mmCIF file of C-alpha atoms and ligand atoms in Angstrom:
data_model
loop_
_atom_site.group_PDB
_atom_site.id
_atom_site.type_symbol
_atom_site.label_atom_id
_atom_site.label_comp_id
_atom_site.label_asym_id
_atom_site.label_seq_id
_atom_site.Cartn_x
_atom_site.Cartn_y
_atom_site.Cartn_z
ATOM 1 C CA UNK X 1 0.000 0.000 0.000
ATOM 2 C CA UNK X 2 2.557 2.481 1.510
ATOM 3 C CA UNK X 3 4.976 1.981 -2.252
ATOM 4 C CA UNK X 4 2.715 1.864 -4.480
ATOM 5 C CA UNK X 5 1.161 5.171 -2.722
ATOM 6 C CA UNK X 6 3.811 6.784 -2.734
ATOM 7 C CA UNK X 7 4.781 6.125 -6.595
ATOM 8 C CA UNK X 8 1.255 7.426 -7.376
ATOM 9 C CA UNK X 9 2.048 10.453 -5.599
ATOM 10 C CA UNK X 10 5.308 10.796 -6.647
ATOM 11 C CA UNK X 11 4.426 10.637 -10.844
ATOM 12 C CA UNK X 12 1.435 12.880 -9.893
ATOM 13 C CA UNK X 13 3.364 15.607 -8.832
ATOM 14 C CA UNK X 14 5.384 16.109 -12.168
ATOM 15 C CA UNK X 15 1.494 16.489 -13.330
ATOM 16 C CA UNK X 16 0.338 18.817 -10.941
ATOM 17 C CA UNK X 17 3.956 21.205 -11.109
ATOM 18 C CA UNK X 18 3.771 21.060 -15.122
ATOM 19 C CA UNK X 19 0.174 22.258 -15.435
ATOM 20 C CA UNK X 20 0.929 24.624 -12.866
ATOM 21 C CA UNK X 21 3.596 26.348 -14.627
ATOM 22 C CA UNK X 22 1.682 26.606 -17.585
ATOM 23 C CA UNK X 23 -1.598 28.052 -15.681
ATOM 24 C CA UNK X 24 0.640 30.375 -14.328
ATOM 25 C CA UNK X 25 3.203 31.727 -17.128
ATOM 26 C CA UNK X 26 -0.269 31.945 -19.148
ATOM 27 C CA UNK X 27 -2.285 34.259 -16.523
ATOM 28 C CA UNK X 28 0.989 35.888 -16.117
ATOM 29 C CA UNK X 29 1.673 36.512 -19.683
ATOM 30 C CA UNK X 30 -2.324 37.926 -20.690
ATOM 31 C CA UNK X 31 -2.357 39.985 -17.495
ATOM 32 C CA UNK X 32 0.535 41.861 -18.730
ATOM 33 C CA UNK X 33 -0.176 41.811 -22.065
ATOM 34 C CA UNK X 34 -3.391 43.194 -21.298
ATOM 35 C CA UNK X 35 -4.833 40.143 -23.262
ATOM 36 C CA UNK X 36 -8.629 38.646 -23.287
ATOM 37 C CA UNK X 37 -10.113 36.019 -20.567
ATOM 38 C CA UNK X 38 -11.058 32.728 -22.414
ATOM 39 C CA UNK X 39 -12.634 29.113 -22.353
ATOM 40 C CA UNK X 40 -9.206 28.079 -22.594
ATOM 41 C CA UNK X 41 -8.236 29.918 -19.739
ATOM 42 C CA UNK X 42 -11.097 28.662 -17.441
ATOM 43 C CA UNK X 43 -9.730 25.198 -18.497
ATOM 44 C CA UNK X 44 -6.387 25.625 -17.695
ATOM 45 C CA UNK X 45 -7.453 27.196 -14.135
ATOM 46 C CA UNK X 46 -10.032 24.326 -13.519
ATOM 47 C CA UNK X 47 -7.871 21.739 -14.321
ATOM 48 C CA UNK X 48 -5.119 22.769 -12.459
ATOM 49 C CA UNK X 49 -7.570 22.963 -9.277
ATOM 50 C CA UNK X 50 -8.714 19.558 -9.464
ATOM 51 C CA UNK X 51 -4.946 17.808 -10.311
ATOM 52 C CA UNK X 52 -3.675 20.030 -6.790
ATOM 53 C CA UNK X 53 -6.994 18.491 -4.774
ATOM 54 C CA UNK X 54 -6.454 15.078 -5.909
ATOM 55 C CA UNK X 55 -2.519 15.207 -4.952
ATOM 56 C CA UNK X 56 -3.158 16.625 -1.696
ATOM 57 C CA UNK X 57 -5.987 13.562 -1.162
ATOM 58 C CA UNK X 58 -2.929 11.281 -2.520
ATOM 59 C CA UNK X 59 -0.342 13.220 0.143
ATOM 60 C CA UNK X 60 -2.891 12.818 3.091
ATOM 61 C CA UNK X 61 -2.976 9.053 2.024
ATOM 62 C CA UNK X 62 0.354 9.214 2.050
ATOM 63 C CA UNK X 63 1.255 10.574 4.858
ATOM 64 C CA UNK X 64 -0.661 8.225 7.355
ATOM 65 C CA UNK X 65 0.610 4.955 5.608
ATOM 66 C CA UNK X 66 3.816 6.239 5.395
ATOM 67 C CA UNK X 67 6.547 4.624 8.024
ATOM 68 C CA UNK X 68 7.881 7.895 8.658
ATOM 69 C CA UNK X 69 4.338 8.514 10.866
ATOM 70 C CA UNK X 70 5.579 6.591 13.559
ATOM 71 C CA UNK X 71 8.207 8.790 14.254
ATOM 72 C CA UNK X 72 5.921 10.949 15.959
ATOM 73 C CA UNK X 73 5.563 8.231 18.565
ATOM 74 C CA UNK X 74 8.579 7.179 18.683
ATOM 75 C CA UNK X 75 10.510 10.922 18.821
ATOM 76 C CA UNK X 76 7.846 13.025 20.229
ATOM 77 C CA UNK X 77 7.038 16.264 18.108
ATOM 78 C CA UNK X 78 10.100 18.033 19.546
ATOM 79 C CA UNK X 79 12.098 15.164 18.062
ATOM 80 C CA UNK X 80 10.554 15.179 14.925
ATOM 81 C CA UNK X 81 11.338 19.285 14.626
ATOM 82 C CA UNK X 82 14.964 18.698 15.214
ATOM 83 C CA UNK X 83 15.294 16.809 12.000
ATOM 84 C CA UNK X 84 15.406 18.735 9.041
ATOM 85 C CA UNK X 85 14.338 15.710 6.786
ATOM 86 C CA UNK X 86 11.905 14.538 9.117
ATOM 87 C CA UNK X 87 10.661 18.204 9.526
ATOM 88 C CA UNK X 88 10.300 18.371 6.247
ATOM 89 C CA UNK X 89 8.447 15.141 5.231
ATOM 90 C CA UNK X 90 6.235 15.085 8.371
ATOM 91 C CA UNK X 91 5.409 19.176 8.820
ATOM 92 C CA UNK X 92 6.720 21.642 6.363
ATOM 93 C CA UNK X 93 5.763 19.673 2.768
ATOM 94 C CA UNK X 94 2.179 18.858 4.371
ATOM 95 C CA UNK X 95 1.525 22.182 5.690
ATOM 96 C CA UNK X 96 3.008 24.419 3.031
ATOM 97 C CA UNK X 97 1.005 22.081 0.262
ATOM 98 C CA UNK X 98 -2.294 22.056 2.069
ATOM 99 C CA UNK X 99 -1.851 26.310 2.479
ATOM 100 C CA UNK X 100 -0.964 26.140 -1.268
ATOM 101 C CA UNK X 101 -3.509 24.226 -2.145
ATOM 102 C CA UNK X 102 -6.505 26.391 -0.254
ATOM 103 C CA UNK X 103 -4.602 29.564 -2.380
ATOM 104 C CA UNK X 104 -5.053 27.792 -5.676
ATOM 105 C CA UNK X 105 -8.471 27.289 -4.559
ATOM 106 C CA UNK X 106 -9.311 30.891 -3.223
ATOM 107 C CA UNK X 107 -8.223 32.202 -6.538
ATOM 108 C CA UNK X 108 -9.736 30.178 -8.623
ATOM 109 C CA UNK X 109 -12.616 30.702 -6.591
ATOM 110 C CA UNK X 110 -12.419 34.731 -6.724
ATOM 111 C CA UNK X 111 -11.610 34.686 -10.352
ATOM 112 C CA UNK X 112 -14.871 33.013 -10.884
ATOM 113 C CA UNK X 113 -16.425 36.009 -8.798
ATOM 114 C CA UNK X 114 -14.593 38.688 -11.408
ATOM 115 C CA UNK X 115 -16.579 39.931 -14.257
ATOM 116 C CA UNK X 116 -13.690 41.446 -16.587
ATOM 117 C CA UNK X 117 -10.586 39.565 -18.083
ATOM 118 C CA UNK X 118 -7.930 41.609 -16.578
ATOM 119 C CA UNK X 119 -9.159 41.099 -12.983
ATOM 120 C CA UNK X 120 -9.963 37.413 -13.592
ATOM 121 C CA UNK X 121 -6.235 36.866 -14.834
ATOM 122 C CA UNK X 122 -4.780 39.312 -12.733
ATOM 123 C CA UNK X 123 -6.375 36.943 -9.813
ATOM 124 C CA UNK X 124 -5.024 33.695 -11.286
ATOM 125 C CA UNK X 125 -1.511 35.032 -11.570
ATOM 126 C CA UNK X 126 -1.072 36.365 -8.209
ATOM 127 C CA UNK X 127 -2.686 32.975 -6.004
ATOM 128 C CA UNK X 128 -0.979 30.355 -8.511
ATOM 129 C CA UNK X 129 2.099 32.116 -8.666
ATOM 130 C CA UNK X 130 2.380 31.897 -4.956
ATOM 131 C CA UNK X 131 1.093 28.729 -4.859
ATOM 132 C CA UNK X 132 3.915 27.426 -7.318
ATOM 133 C CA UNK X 133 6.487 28.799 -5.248
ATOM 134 C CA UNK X 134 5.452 27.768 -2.145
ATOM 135 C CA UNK X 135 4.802 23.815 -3.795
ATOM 136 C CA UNK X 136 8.414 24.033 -5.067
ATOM 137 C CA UNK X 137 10.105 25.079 -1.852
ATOM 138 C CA UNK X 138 9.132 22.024 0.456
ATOM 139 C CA UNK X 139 9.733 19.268 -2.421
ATOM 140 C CA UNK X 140 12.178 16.994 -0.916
ATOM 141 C CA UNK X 141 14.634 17.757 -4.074
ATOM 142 C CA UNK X 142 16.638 15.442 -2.527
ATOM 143 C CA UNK X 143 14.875 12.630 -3.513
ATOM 144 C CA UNK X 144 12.989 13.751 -6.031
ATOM 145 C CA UNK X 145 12.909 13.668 -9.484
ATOM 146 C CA UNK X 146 13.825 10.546 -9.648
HETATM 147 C C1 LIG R 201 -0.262 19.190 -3.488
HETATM 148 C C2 LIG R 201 0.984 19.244 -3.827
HETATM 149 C C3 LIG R 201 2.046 18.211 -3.503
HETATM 150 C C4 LIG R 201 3.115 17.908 -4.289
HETATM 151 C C5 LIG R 201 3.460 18.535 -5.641
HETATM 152 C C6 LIG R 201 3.876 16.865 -3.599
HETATM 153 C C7 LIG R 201 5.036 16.302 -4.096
HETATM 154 C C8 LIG R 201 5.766 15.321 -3.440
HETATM 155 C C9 LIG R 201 6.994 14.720 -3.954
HETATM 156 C C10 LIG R 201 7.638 15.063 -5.282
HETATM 157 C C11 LIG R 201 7.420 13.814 -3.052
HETATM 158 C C12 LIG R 201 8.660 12.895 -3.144
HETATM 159 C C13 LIG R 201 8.237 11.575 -3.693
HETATM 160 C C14 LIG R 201 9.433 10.640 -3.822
HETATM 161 O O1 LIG R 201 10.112 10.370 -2.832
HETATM 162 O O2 LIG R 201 9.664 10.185 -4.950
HETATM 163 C C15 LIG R 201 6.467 13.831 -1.957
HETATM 164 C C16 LIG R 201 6.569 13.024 -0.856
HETATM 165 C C17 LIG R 201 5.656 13.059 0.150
HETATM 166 N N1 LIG R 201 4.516 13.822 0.215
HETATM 167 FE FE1 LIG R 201 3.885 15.174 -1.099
HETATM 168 N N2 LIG R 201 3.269 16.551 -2.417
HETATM 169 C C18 LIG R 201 2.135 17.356 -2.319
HETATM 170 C C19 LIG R 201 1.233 17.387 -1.300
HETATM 171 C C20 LIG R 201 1.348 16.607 -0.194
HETATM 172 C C21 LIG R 201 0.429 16.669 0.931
HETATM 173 C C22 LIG R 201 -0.754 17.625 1.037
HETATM 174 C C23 LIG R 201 0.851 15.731 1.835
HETATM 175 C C24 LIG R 201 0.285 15.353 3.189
HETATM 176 C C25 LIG R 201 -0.722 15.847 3.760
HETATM 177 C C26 LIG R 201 2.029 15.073 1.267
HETATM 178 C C27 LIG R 201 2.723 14.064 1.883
HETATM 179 C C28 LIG R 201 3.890 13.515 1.409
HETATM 180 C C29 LIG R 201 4.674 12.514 2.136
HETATM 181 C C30 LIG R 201 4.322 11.904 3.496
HETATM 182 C C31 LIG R 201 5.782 12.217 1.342
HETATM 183 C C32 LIG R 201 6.952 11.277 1.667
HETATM 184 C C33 LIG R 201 6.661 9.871 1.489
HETATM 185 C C34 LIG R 201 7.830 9.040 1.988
HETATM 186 O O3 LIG R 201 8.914 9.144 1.403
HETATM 187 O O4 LIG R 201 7.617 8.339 2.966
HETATM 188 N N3 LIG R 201 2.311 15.638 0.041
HETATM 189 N N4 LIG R 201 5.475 14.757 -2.223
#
């Protein structure tokens, strides 16, 4: 359960970072090129929302199966924080994901709300943008791609 898991989340993050980028370099690009909101654009966002929800559903998965969850019995919490890899697998990528997650779906969310295409994009490139950065500094490059 725990490998195969894991494997699934690991091949569904190149997904989720690659359709990111391209949500994001497109709002970025038509917000400052002062360029028209289209279907294509709702697709892009919409996508991108659901591949971020069904990796953080994977990572939850994940994260109870994992081995590295007993550590939290067996170090305490304090031991867990002293360890910058087990920091990072057990709080940081977890926490930072799920807050970048809940941005992806805020904007998408507002940008729904918007009536003209330069506030729509304008929306989009600001919470995916953050999102993106925040997803790409807690993956444990260490490991990862592999
Ligand atoms: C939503 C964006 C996310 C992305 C792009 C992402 C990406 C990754 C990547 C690339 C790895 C390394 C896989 C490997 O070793 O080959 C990983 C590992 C892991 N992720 Fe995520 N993750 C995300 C969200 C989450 C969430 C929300 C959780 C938990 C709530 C989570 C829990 C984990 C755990 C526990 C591991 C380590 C598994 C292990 O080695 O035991 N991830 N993640």
């Amino acid at each position: 359960m725990y490998s195969t898991v894991k494997v699934i989340h690991s091949y569904w993050a190149y997904l989720v970072l690659i359709i990111l980028v391209i949500a994001t370099i497109n709002a970025l690009i038509k917000t400052f090129g002062g360029k028209e909101y289209e279907a294509r654009d709702f697709r892009i966002s919409l996508f991108t929302l659901i591949v971020s929800h069904i990796q953080l559903l994977i990572g939850l998965v994940l994260y109870f199966v994992s081995p590295r969850f007993d550590l939290f019995g067996e170090l305490g919490m304090g031991g867990v924080m002293k360890d910058a890899v087990n920091r990072l697998y057990l709080v940081e990528h977890p926490l930072i994901n799920i807050i970048a997650v809940a941005l992806i779906t805020i904007g998408y969310s507002k940008h729904k709300k918007k009536l003209t295409s330069k506030s729509k994009l304008k929306l989009i490139a600001i919470f995916y943008t953050i999102a993106l950065v925040l997803f790409l500094s807690r993956i444990p490059w260490s490991v990862w791609p592999n």
